[in-house]
Amino acid sequence: MVDTKILADYTIEQLRAGNQRIDIAASGAYLTAKVKASDLTNTLSLYSTIGDMTITYDMTDREASFDPAGTEVLSADTISQWVTTENDQITVDEEAATAWVTENIANKYDTYVTGYSRTFQATLDGTIDLPIGSTGIYGWKTDVAATTSALISYIQNGESVTVEPEYIQAGARPSVIGSDNTYIEVDLCHQHLWYYVNGELYLESDVVTGLDSDPSRQTPPGAFRVWSKENGRYLGTMEVQGYHTWVDYWMPIDHTGIGLHDLSRSAYGGDIYKTNGSHGCINLPLDVASNIYQQVIVGTPVFITP
């Protein structure tokens, strides 16, 4: 292809000079490609890297008995639709990456979500739907923004990786709490507690939960976790709660002051909670509280059923 104006001007110059043979190559009229193969070497290398890239999110290190667990693979075919290059730099469509993380990870695997209800196998009542509860603190929640940011970095660096998502909150991991299918179950209706370790019953006991006739003192059902452990402390104040009680074993399970602890009573279980219940905590015999305290690991799920 030639630039006709350049060729025409050159032709006129040659004719005026008395030249009847026009050398087009000498005219400089031939158009050259704006992009040459040599210009694409780096870009081709970038796209070749993307073409071989696979990013795998592995979520199998979860307490799979209670939470969805699995893997999600982001293929090169999808990644290639998100990227553009300029000056040998990869730009990733952040909106598309965020949508993928939201749809394929957060929406599929998050359980620390308002309104989420998990299927739970209650000891006495069988299969039930157990909501997270109004003060529940157990479950998984993906940090979508942080996960997306890390994903974009992997793509720009050309890394094929197997990683976990970034979490705002992590649920139970068998590698942390010591075994799979380890949890505490408290049944409000039957006023009983079971502690399972690796699917086997470790101990059980009658309990006394929150005063059922006073909504402000009822123990809320839901999904919780052992938040911390303290060996000996006072609970409450006379000025605020109306009690000031020493306990030897304190294991809070939410952020409102509800927890498992010892409390000396003449009896446990039955209908005691209807007339002489706690202020929301789960009262245990001293030996039971001691046994749980010695065994339980912070992060262990605590499921309270209605």
XYZ file of N, CA, C and O in Angstrom, residues 120-301:
728
model
N -28.296 -28.873 60.507
C -27.586 -29.381 61.682
C -28.259 -30.649 62.173
O -29.494 -30.739 62.236
N -27.441 -31.622 62.540
C -27.961 -32.896 63.044
C -27.988 -32.832 64.569
O -27.001 -33.125 65.240
N -29.141 -32.437 65.117
C -29.289 -32.334 66.565
C -29.356 -33.723 67.187
O -29.900 -34.665 66.607
N -28.811 -33.843 68.375
C -28.719 -35.146 69.026
C -30.087 -35.769 69.266
O -30.295 -36.967 69.010
N -31.040 -34.971 69.743
C -32.355 -35.518 70.071
C -33.415 -35.235 69.019
O -34.344 -36.021 68.857
N -33.291 -34.135 68.314
C -34.341 -33.726 67.372
C -34.030 -34.046 65.923
O -34.818 -33.727 65.027
N -32.871 -34.665 65.644
C -32.550 -35.017 64.274
C -32.157 -33.815 63.432
O -31.666 -32.817 63.940
N -32.424 -33.890 62.136
C -32.011 -32.833 61.212
C -32.885 -31.604 61.369
O -34.109 -31.678 61.260
N -32.233 -30.473 61.639
C -32.950 -29.207 61.789
C -32.222 -28.129 60.996
O -31.057 -28.278 60.624
N -32.937 -27.034 60.724
C -32.313 -25.845 60.147
C -31.961 -24.910 61.291
O -32.845 -24.483 62.045
N -30.679 -24.602 61.420
C -30.213 -23.772 62.526
C -29.686 -22.448 61.982
O -28.635 -22.407 61.339
N -30.411 -21.346 62.211
C -29.933 -20.034 61.757
C -28.672 -19.623 62.505
O -28.363 -20.159 63.577
N -27.965 -18.656 61.951
C -26.773 -18.150 62.622
C -27.139 -17.509 63.954
O -26.357 -17.528 64.898
N -28.347 -16.949 64.063
C -28.798 -16.347 65.305
C -28.461 -14.865 65.384
O -27.602 -14.357 64.671
N -29.147 -14.178 66.287
C -28.993 -12.727 66.394
C -27.619 -12.308 66.877
O -27.136 -11.221 66.545
N -26.969 -13.144 67.682
C -25.630 -12.799 68.179
C -24.612 -13.871 67.806
O -23.536 -13.932 68.390
N -24.958 -14.719 66.831
C -24.055 -15.794 66.422
C -22.751 -15.256 65.853
O -22.737 -14.254 65.135
N -21.649 -15.924 66.167
C -20.343 -15.458 65.688
C -19.562 -16.580 65.006
O -18.371 -16.426 64.744
N -20.237 -17.679 64.681
C -19.536 -18.782 64.035
C -19.807 -18.785 62.539
O -20.944 -18.598 62.101
N -18.771 -19.049 61.751
C -18.930 -19.193 60.309
C -17.795 -18.536 59.553
O -16.836 -18.020 60.136
N -17.909 -18.566 58.237
C -16.886 -18.038 57.326
C -17.438 -16.857 56.558
O -18.583 -16.872 56.117
N -16.613 -15.834 56.375
C -17.006 -14.679 55.572
C -15.802 -14.217 54.758
O -14.748 -13.881 55.306
N -15.973 -14.201 53.451
C -14.896 -13.826 52.536
C -14.693 -12.318 52.516
O -15.665 -11.555 52.486
N -13.437 -11.902 52.531
C -13.098 -10.495 52.300
C -12.989 -10.336 50.787
O -11.942 -10.596 50.195
N -14.088 -9.931 50.164
C -14.147 -9.883 48.707
C -13.128 -8.900 48.142
O -12.437 -9.198 47.162
N -13.014 -7.731 48.762
C -12.090 -6.711 48.253
C -10.646 -7.197 48.317
O -9.880 -7.056 47.351
N -10.256 -7.783 49.445
C -8.881 -8.256 49.600
C -8.601 -9.447 48.695
O -7.505 -9.573 48.126
N -9.576 -10.341 48.552
C -9.404 -11.496 47.677
C -9.262 -11.063 46.223
O -8.428 -11.586 45.477
N -10.061 -10.084 45.819
C -9.981 -9.564 44.454
C -8.637 -8.886 44.200
O -8.014 -9.083 43.147
N -8.187 -8.103 45.161
C -6.895 -7.418 45.020
C -5.763 -8.424 44.841
O -4.880 -8.254 43.977
N -5.777 -9.477 45.642
C -4.747 -10.508 45.530
C -4.850 -11.231 44.187
O -3.836 -11.539 43.542
N -6.081 -11.487 43.740
C -6.302 -12.159 42.458
C -5.707 -11.344 41.310
O -5.034 -11.882 40.424
N -5.943 -10.051 41.321
C -5.404 -9.187 40.263
C -3.880 -9.224 40.267
O -3.241 -9.258 39.203
N -3.284 -9.261 41.438
C -1.823 -9.344 41.539
C -1.301 -10.647 40.943
O -0.278 -10.658 40.237
N -1.988 -11.767 41.217
C -1.564 -13.048 40.650
C -1.572 -12.974 39.118
O -0.648 -13.460 38.459
N -2.640 -12.389 38.573
C -2.756 -12.306 37.112
C -1.656 -11.418 36.537
O -0.994 -11.780 35.558
N -1.450 -10.270 37.145
C -0.436 -9.344 36.627
C 0.975 -9.916 36.741
O 1.838 -9.605 35.921
N 1.197 -10.759 37.739
C 2.517 -11.380 37.911
C 2.654 -12.693 37.139
O 3.717 -13.317 37.162
N 1.563 -13.104 36.493
C 1.613 -14.335 35.725
C 1.768 -15.572 36.585
O 2.388 -16.554 36.165
N 1.161 -15.555 37.796
C 1.329 -16.666 38.728
C 0.174 -17.653 38.646
O -0.988 -17.264 38.778
N 0.488 -18.908 38.453
C -0.489 -19.974 38.655
C -0.343 -20.446 40.094
O 0.720 -20.945 40.482
N -1.385 -20.273 40.880
C -1.285 -20.544 42.311
C -2.496 -21.324 42.799
O -3.553 -21.334 42.167
N -2.306 -21.994 43.927
C -3.409 -22.579 44.681
C -3.411 -21.895 46.041
O -2.436 -21.990 46.793
N -4.489 -21.179 46.329
C -4.540 -20.343 47.529
C -5.912 -20.452 48.183
O -6.853 -21.027 47.620
N -6.016 -19.883 49.369
C -7.304 -19.685 50.022
C -7.778 -18.263 49.755
O -6.962 -17.376 49.499
N -9.068 -18.027 49.840
C -9.536 -16.643 49.793
C -9.048 -15.897 51.047
O -8.628 -16.517 52.030
N -9.128 -14.585 50.992
C -8.903 -13.782 52.197
C -10.216 -13.742 52.975
O -11.295 -13.641 52.387
N -10.123 -13.845 54.305
C -11.341 -13.906 55.114
C -11.454 -12.722 56.068
O -10.469 -12.288 56.662
N -12.674 -12.225 56.207
C -12.988 -11.281 57.281
C -13.120 -12.062 58.578
O -12.699 -11.613 59.639
N -13.719 -13.226 58.481
C -13.814 -14.129 59.626
C -13.685 -15.564 59.137
O -14.255 -15.936 58.114
N -12.925 -16.357 59.889
C -12.756 -17.776 59.565
C -13.518 -18.615 60.578
O -13.571 -18.292 61.766
N -14.117 -19.692 60.104
C -14.798 -20.623 60.985
C -13.801 -21.618 61.555
O -12.604 -21.348 61.663
N -14.288 -22.792 61.910
C -13.426 -23.801 62.531
C -12.613 -24.531 61.476
O -13.098 -24.844 60.393
N -11.357 -24.794 61.798
C -10.490 -25.608 60.959
C -10.096 -26.848 61.767
O -9.632 -26.716 62.908
N -10.259 -28.025 61.188
C -9.814 -29.232 61.894
C -8.353 -29.157 62.312
O -7.974 -29.668 63.361
N -7.528 -28.499 61.497
C -6.101 -28.404 61.818
C -5.844 -27.534 63.038
O -4.788 -27.620 63.658
N -6.832 -26.687 63.390
C -6.676 -25.795 64.540
C -7.324 -26.371 65.790
O -6.734 -26.391 66.873
N -8.580 -26.840 65.650
C -9.292 -27.340 66.831
C -8.968 -28.799 67.125
O -9.487 -29.376 68.072
N -8.114 -29.390 66.300
C -7.593 -30.708 66.631
C -8.211 -31.867 65.888
O -7.607 -32.927 65.780
N -9.432 -31.698 65.385
C -10.062 -32.810 64.683
C -11.286 -32.310 63.942
O -11.796 -31.222 64.191
N -11.761 -33.142 63.021
C -12.971 -32.820 62.275
C -14.190 -33.196 63.107
O -14.144 -34.068 63.966
N -15.319 -32.492 62.844
C -16.585 -32.826 63.499
C -16.477 -32.737 65.019
O -16.950 -33.612 65.746
N -15.861 -31.662 65.487
C -15.729 -31.396 66.916
C -16.551 -30.159 67.256
O -16.358 -29.099 66.637
N -17.471 -30.298 68.205
C -18.352 -29.165 68.526
C -19.079 -29.430 69.847
O -19.084 -30.544 70.377
N -19.676 -28.361 70.360
C -20.527 -28.437 71.553
C -21.951 -28.130 71.123
O -22.189 -27.177 70.382
N -22.884 -28.939 71.582
C -24.299 -28.714 71.300
C -25.033 -28.459 72.613
O -24.871 -29.208 73.583
N -25.819 -27.386 72.638
C -26.656 -27.079 73.801
C -28.107 -27.059 73.329
O -28.467 -26.305 72.427
N -28.931 -27.902 73.937
C -30.342 -28.012 73.568
C -31.166 -27.260 74.609
O -31.259 -27.680 75.766
N -31.753 -26.122 74.212
C -32.504 -25.298 75.165
C -33.766 -25.996 75.653
O -34.104 -25.923 76.831
N -34.464 -26.669 74.750
C -35.707 -27.338 75.120
C -35.457 -28.457 76.121
O -36.192 -28.601 77.106
N -34.406 -29.244 75.886
C -34.117 -30.374 76.753
C -33.106 -30.046 77.851
O -32.756 -30.935 78.640
N -32.604 -28.807 77.866
C -31.674 -28.348 78.903
C -30.511 -29.338 79.080
O -30.214 -29.813 80.186
N -29.856 -29.618 77.956
C -28.788 -30.605 77.980
C -27.666 -30.170 77.042
O -27.893 -29.478 76.045
N -26.461 -30.587 77.395
C -25.271 -30.279 76.596
C -24.575 -31.569 76.197
O -24.464 -32.501 77.006
N -24.079 -31.584 74.947
C -23.239 -32.671 74.457
C -21.957 -32.056 73.884
O -22.011 -31.045 73.180
N -20.856 -32.687 74.166
C -19.576 -32.235 73.626
C -19.004 -33.388 72.810
O -18.677 -34.444 73.349
N -18.929 -33.176 71.489
C -18.418 -34.199 70.581
C -17.001 -33.836 70.138
O -16.728 -32.690 69.779
N -16.128 -34.822 70.164
C -14.758 -34.647 69.689
C -14.523 -35.643 68.573
O -14.617 -36.857 68.782
N -14.259 -35.125 67.385
C -14.057 -35.962 66.197
C -15.229 -36.911 65.969
O -15.060 -38.066 65.593
N -16.420 -36.393 66.202
C -17.626 -37.166 65.956
C -18.024 -38.117 67.064
O -19.097 -38.721 67.009
N -17.186 -38.252 68.085
C -17.482 -39.151 69.203
C -17.890 -38.333 70.430
O -17.312 -37.276 70.699
N -18.870 -38.825 71.186
C -19.318 -38.124 72.383
C -18.222 -38.130 73.439
O -17.773 -39.189 73.883
N -17.790 -36.944 73.823
C -16.743 -36.802 74.835
C -17.359 -36.695 76.229
O -16.900 -37.329 77.168
N -18.423 -35.875 76.346
C -19.154 -35.794 77.612
C -20.526 -35.201 77.338
O -20.771 -34.599 76.297
N -21.413 -35.354 78.304
C -22.727 -34.723 78.250
C -23.160 -34.368 79.649
O -22.668 -34.940 80.641
N -24.082 -33.411 79.742
C -24.506 -32.962 81.066
C -25.799 -32.170 80.957
O -26.052 -31.498 79.949
N -26.616 -32.232 82.016
C -27.729 -31.295 82.147
C -27.167 -29.908 82.410
O -26.069 -29.759 82.979
N -27.916 -28.892 81.994
C -27.474 -27.509 82.153
C -28.656 -26.662 82.608
O -29.797 -27.131 82.654
N -28.361 -25.425 82.911
C -29.416 -24.430 83.128
C -29.068 -23.230 82.247
O -27.965 -22.681 82.340
N -30.015 -22.843 81.390
C -29.781 -21.719 80.484
C -30.585 -20.502 80.943
O -31.131 -20.472 82.045
N -30.682 -19.478 80.085
C -31.295 -18.210 80.465
C -32.756 -18.325 80.874
O -33.489 -19.200 80.403
N -33.176 -17.419 81.750
C -34.545 -17.402 82.265
C -35.534 -17.257 81.112
O -35.582 -16.226 80.438
N -36.334 -18.285 80.894
C -37.184 -18.340 79.715
C -38.312 -17.314 79.760
O -38.798 -16.881 78.717
N -38.726 -16.916 80.945
C -39.847 -15.980 81.074
C -39.432 -14.526 80.870
O -40.280 -13.641 80.830
N -38.150 -14.262 80.749
C -37.647 -12.906 80.575
C -36.854 -12.837 79.270
O -35.738 -13.345 79.193
N -37.415 -12.231 78.220
C -36.724 -12.175 76.922
C -35.316 -11.590 77.001
O -34.440 -11.982 76.216
N -35.082 -10.677 77.938
C -33.758 -10.065 78.050
C -32.731 -11.020 78.646
O -31.529 -10.745 78.590
N -33.207 -12.134 79.231
C -32.293 -13.089 79.851
C -32.287 -14.456 79.160
O -31.571 -15.352 79.587
N -33.043 -14.598 78.090
C -33.081 -15.877 77.391
C -31.756 -16.141 76.670
O -31.110 -15.221 76.181
N -31.367 -17.405 76.608
C -30.193 -17.798 75.836
C -30.596 -17.900 74.375
O -31.500 -18.662 74.041
N -29.948 -17.153 73.498
C -30.364 -17.172 72.095
C -29.877 -18.422 71.380
O -28.738 -18.860 71.579
N -30.727 -19.037 70.546
C -30.249 -20.142 69.708
C -29.387 -19.596 68.573
O -29.461 -18.422 68.233
N -28.574 -20.448 68.002
C -27.748 -20.016 66.884
C -26.407 -20.717 66.843
O -26.169 -21.696 67.565
N -25.541 -20.194 66.000
C -24.214 -20.776 65.785
C -23.155 -19.870 66.410
O -23.003 -18.711 66.019
N -22.424 -20.396 67.368
C -21.441 -19.623 68.116
C -20.099 -20.360 68.090
O -19.965 -21.408 67.467
N -19.132 -19.824 68.767
C -17.841 -20.498 68.915
C -17.222 -20.078 70.234
O -17.538 -19.007 70.782
N -16.368 -20.926 70.754
C -15.647 -20.571 71.975
C -14.714 -19.416 71.628
O -13.785 -19.565 70.839
N -15.007 -18.262 72.198
C -14.314 -17.033 71.837
C -12.980 -16.911 72.590
O -11.975 -16.477 72.060
N -13.005 -17.311 73.865
C -11.785 -17.269 74.676
C -11.986 -18.172 75.886
O -13.059 -18.756 76.076
N -10.971 -18.289 76.718
C -11.035 -19.098 77.940
C -10.356 -18.321 79.070
O -9.275 -17.776 78.873
N -11.000 -18.292 80.227
C -10.399 -17.660 81.396
C -10.574 -18.579 82.604
O -11.674 -19.044 82.883
N -9.496 -18.793 83.292
C -9.518 -19.663 84.467
C -9.661 -18.808 85.722
O -8.684 -18.341 86.298
N -10.914 -18.563 86.136
C -11.187 -17.791 87.345
C -11.407 -16.316 87.088
O -10.485 -15.616 86.681
N -12.634 -15.852 87.351
C -12.930 -14.429 87.220
C -14.333 -14.160 87.749
O -15.135 -15.074 87.962
N -14.613 -12.883 88.018
C -15.966 -12.469 88.389
C -16.752 -12.144 87.133
O -16.225 -11.574 86.172
N -18.035 -12.493 87.137
C -18.939 -12.130 86.062
C -19.938 -11.111 86.574
O -20.522 -11.282 87.646
N -20.163 -10.056 85.782
C -21.171 -9.064 86.108
C -20.789 -8.130 87.246
O -19.787 -8.326 87.941
N -21.620 -7.115 87.401
C -21.497 -6.174 88.523
C -22.879 -5.961 89.114
O -23.889 -6.032 88.406
N -22.921 -5.693 90.392
C -24.204 -5.458 91.040
C -24.870 -4.209 90.469
O -26.097 -4.152 90.328
N -24.061 -3.200 90.109
C -24.608 -1.934 89.640
C -25.285 -2.075 88.279
O -26.325 -1.449 88.022
N -24.722 -2.909 87.391
C -25.246 -3.020 86.026
C -26.095 -4.272 85.843
O -27.267 -4.204 85.473
N -25.513 -5.433 86.118
C -26.233 -6.685 85.877
C -27.060 -7.154 87.068
O -27.936 -7.993 86.926
N -26.746 -6.647 88.233
C -27.478 -7.073 89.423
C -26.912 -8.329 90.046
O -27.542 -8.946 90.909
N -25.723 -8.733 89.624
C -25.044 -9.881 90.227
C -23.547 -9.690 90.062
O -23.075 -8.967 89.186
N -22.819 -10.333 90.933
C -21.352 -10.287 90.893
C -20.893 -11.664 91.359
O -20.796 -11.939 92.551
N -20.637 -12.543 90.386
C -20.457 -13.964 90.684
C -19.085 -14.448 90.254
O -18.655 -14.201 89.126
N -18.425 -15.162 91.156
C -17.137 -15.763 90.828
C -17.358 -17.096 90.134
O -18.188 -17.906 90.549
N -16.618 -17.320 89.025
C -16.657 -18.620 88.353
C -15.224 -19.100 88.166
O -14.300 -18.302 87.981
N -15.049 -20.402 88.218
C -13.701 -20.963 88.029
C -13.351 -21.154 86.564
O -12.174 -21.102 86.187
N -14.391 -21.370 85.725
C -14.127 -21.660 84.318
C -15.088 -20.843 83.450
O -16.303 -21.073 83.491
N -14.513 -19.917 82.704
C -15.334 -19.001 81.888
C -14.948 -19.158 80.420
O -13.790 -19.007 80.035
N -15.958 -19.486 79.588
C -15.746 -19.681 78.153
C -16.825 -18.919 77.384
O -17.885 -19.478 77.067
N -16.595 -17.629 77.087
C -17.593 -16.846 76.343
C -17.762 -17.384 74.930
O -16.801 -17.870 74.319
N -18.991 -17.262 74.397
C -19.267 -17.798 73.060
C -19.824 -16.737 72.105
O -20.106 -17.048 70.947
N -20.008 -15.520 72.575
C -20.381 -14.429 71.672
C -19.830 -13.123 72.230
O -19.062 -13.132 73.197
N -20.221 -12.009 71.622
C -19.669 -10.720 72.033
C -20.584 -9.964 72.993
O -20.336 -8.784 73.287
N -21.634 -10.625 73.472
C -22.562 -9.936 74.363
C -22.447 -10.396 75.808
O -23.211 -9.942 76.661
N -21.526 -11.294 76.103
C -21.345 -11.748 77.473
C -21.963 -13.086 77.784
O -22.015 -13.493 78.952
N -22.445 -13.792 76.766
C -23.000 -15.131 76.985
C -21.886 -16.152 76.836
O -21.049 -16.058 75.937
N -21.884 -17.124 77.740
C -20.832 -18.127 77.669
C -21.155 -19.356 78.493
O -22.224 -19.473 79.111
N -20.222 -20.290 78.491
C -20.298 -21.499 79.310
C -19.508 -21.261 80.586
O -18.386 -20.753 80.534
N -20.070 -21.615 81.733
C -19.305 -21.485 82.985
C -19.924 -22.348 84.083
O -21.088 -22.758 84.013
N -19.114 -22.602 85.095
C -19.598 -23.342 86.251
C -20.465 -22.434 87.113
O -20.277 -21.221 87.176
N -21.442 -23.017 87.783
C -22.253 -22.310 88.781
C -22.863 -23.351 89.701
O -23.513 -24.294 89.236
N -22.616 -23.162 90.986
C -23.099 -24.134 91.959
C -24.614 -24.043 92.098
O -25.160 -23.006 92.479
N -25.291 -25.118 91.761
C -26.743 -25.230 91.894
C -27.072 -26.575 92.520
O -26.299 -27.529 92.419
N -28.252 -26.643 93.107
C -28.671 -27.910 93.706
C -29.093 -28.915 92.648
O -29.089 -30.126 92.880
N -29.464 -28.421 91.464
C -29.891 -29.315 90.385
C -29.718 -28.596 89.052
O -29.607 -27.370 88.990
N -29.688 -29.398 87.981
C -29.557 -28.866 86.626
C -30.554 -29.584 85.740
O -31.011 -30.683 86.058
N -30.890 -28.974 84.620
C -31.799 -29.607 83.673
C -33.251 -29.375 84.030
O -33.598 -28.513 84.849
N -34.118 -30.156 83.387
C -35.547 -30.054 83.665
C -36.116 -28.694 83.302
O -35.746 -28.081 82.295
N -37.002 -28.182 84.174
C -37.673 -26.907 83.920
C -37.112 -25.768 84.761
O -37.752 -24.716 84.893
N -35.942 -25.970 85.340
C -35.362 -24.937 86.210
C -35.235 -23.610 85.479
O -35.483 -22.537 86.042
N -34.854 -23.671 84.192
C -34.620 -22.439 83.424
C -35.879 -21.594 83.265
O -35.802 -20.397 82.976
N -37.052 -22.186 83.453
C -38.300 -21.445 83.283
C -38.584 -20.501 84.445
O -39.258 -19.481 84.278
N -38.075 -20.838 85.630
C -38.341 -20.004 86.810
C -37.080 -19.501 87.496
O -37.111 -18.505 88.213
N -35.960 -20.196 87.296
C -34.724 -19.822 87.980
C -33.539 -19.948 87.022
O -32.500 -20.512 87.359
N -33.744 -19.409 85.820
C -32.698 -19.501 84.813
C -31.596 -18.481 85.011
O -31.656 -17.609 85.891
N -30.589 -18.595 84.179
C -29.442 -17.685 84.243
C -29.787 -16.356 83.575
O -30.918 -16.115 83.155
N -28.781 -15.495 83.447
C -28.947 -14.231 82.728
C -28.604 -14.391 81.246
O -28.372 -13.403 80.541
N -28.572 -15.632 80.778
C -28.288 -15.903 79.375
C -27.192 -16.930 79.187
O -27.100 -17.572 78.132
N -26.339 -17.090 80.201
C -25.235 -18.044 80.092
C -25.718 -19.483 80.250
O -26.845 -19.739 80.661
N -24.824 -20.400 79.931
C -25.093 -21.820 80.118
C -24.384 -22.253 81.396
O -23.148 -22.323 81.438
N -25.162 -22.504 82.449
C -24.616 -22.918 83.743
C -24.315 -24.403 83.748
O -25.143 -25.229 83.333
N -23.118 -24.749 84.247
C -22.661 -26.131 84.255
C -22.223 -26.546 85.652
O -21.737 -25.715 86.434
N -22.324 -27.841 85.976
C -21.696 -28.331 87.208
C -20.192 -28.096 87.133
O -19.605 -28.087 86.048
N -19.557 -27.915 88.272
C -18.137 -27.569 88.321
C -17.268 -28.592 87.583
O -16.379 -28.218 86.813
N -17.526 -29.879 87.810
C -16.670 -30.886 87.182
C -16.831 -30.905 85.667
O -15.872 -31.129 84.924
N -18.048 -30.639 85.189
C -18.292 -30.604 83.746
C -17.593 -29.393 83.133
O -16.923 -29.498 82.101
N -17.741 -28.237 83.784
C -17.085 -27.025 83.286
C -15.572 -27.209 83.241
O -14.911 -26.808 82.281
N -15.034 -27.837 84.264
C -13.591 -28.077 84.320
C -13.151 -28.986 83.181
O -12.141 -28.731 82.511
N -13.923 -30.039 82.951
C -13.569 -31.004 81.913
C -13.614 -30.362 80.520
O -12.718 -30.562 79.697
N -14.659 -29.566 80.275
C -14.753 -28.878 78.981
C -13.595 -27.890 78.835
O -12.945 -27.821 77.785
N -13.338 -27.139 79.889
C -12.279 -26.114 79.853
C -10.926 -26.729 79.514
O -10.158 -26.160 78.732
N -10.634 -27.885 80.094
C -9.339 -28.525 79.865
C -9.221 -29.064 78.435
O -8.128 -29.112 77.873
N -10.351 -29.447 77.850
C -10.325 -30.100 76.534
C -10.528 -29.128 75.369
O -9.895 -29.269 74.327
N -11.414 -28.170 75.537
C -11.870 -27.374 74.407
C -10.785 -26.407 73.928
O -9.973 -25.911 74.700
N -10.800 -26.156 72.620
C -9.860 -25.228 71.997
C -10.632 -24.008 71.513
O -11.760 -24.137 71.008
N -10.052 -22.842 71.708
C -10.678 -21.607 71.242
C -10.975 -21.730 69.740
O -10.117 -22.137 68.961
N -12.205 -21.382 69.363
C -12.644 -21.523 67.977
C -13.584 -22.681 67.763
O -14.217 -22.777 66.695
N -13.718 -23.555 68.761
C -14.610 -24.706 68.639
C -16.060 -24.237 68.476
O -16.535 -23.389 69.243
N -16.802 -24.767 67.504
C -18.188 -24.365 67.324
C -19.053 -24.742 68.516
O -18.863 -25.783 69.144
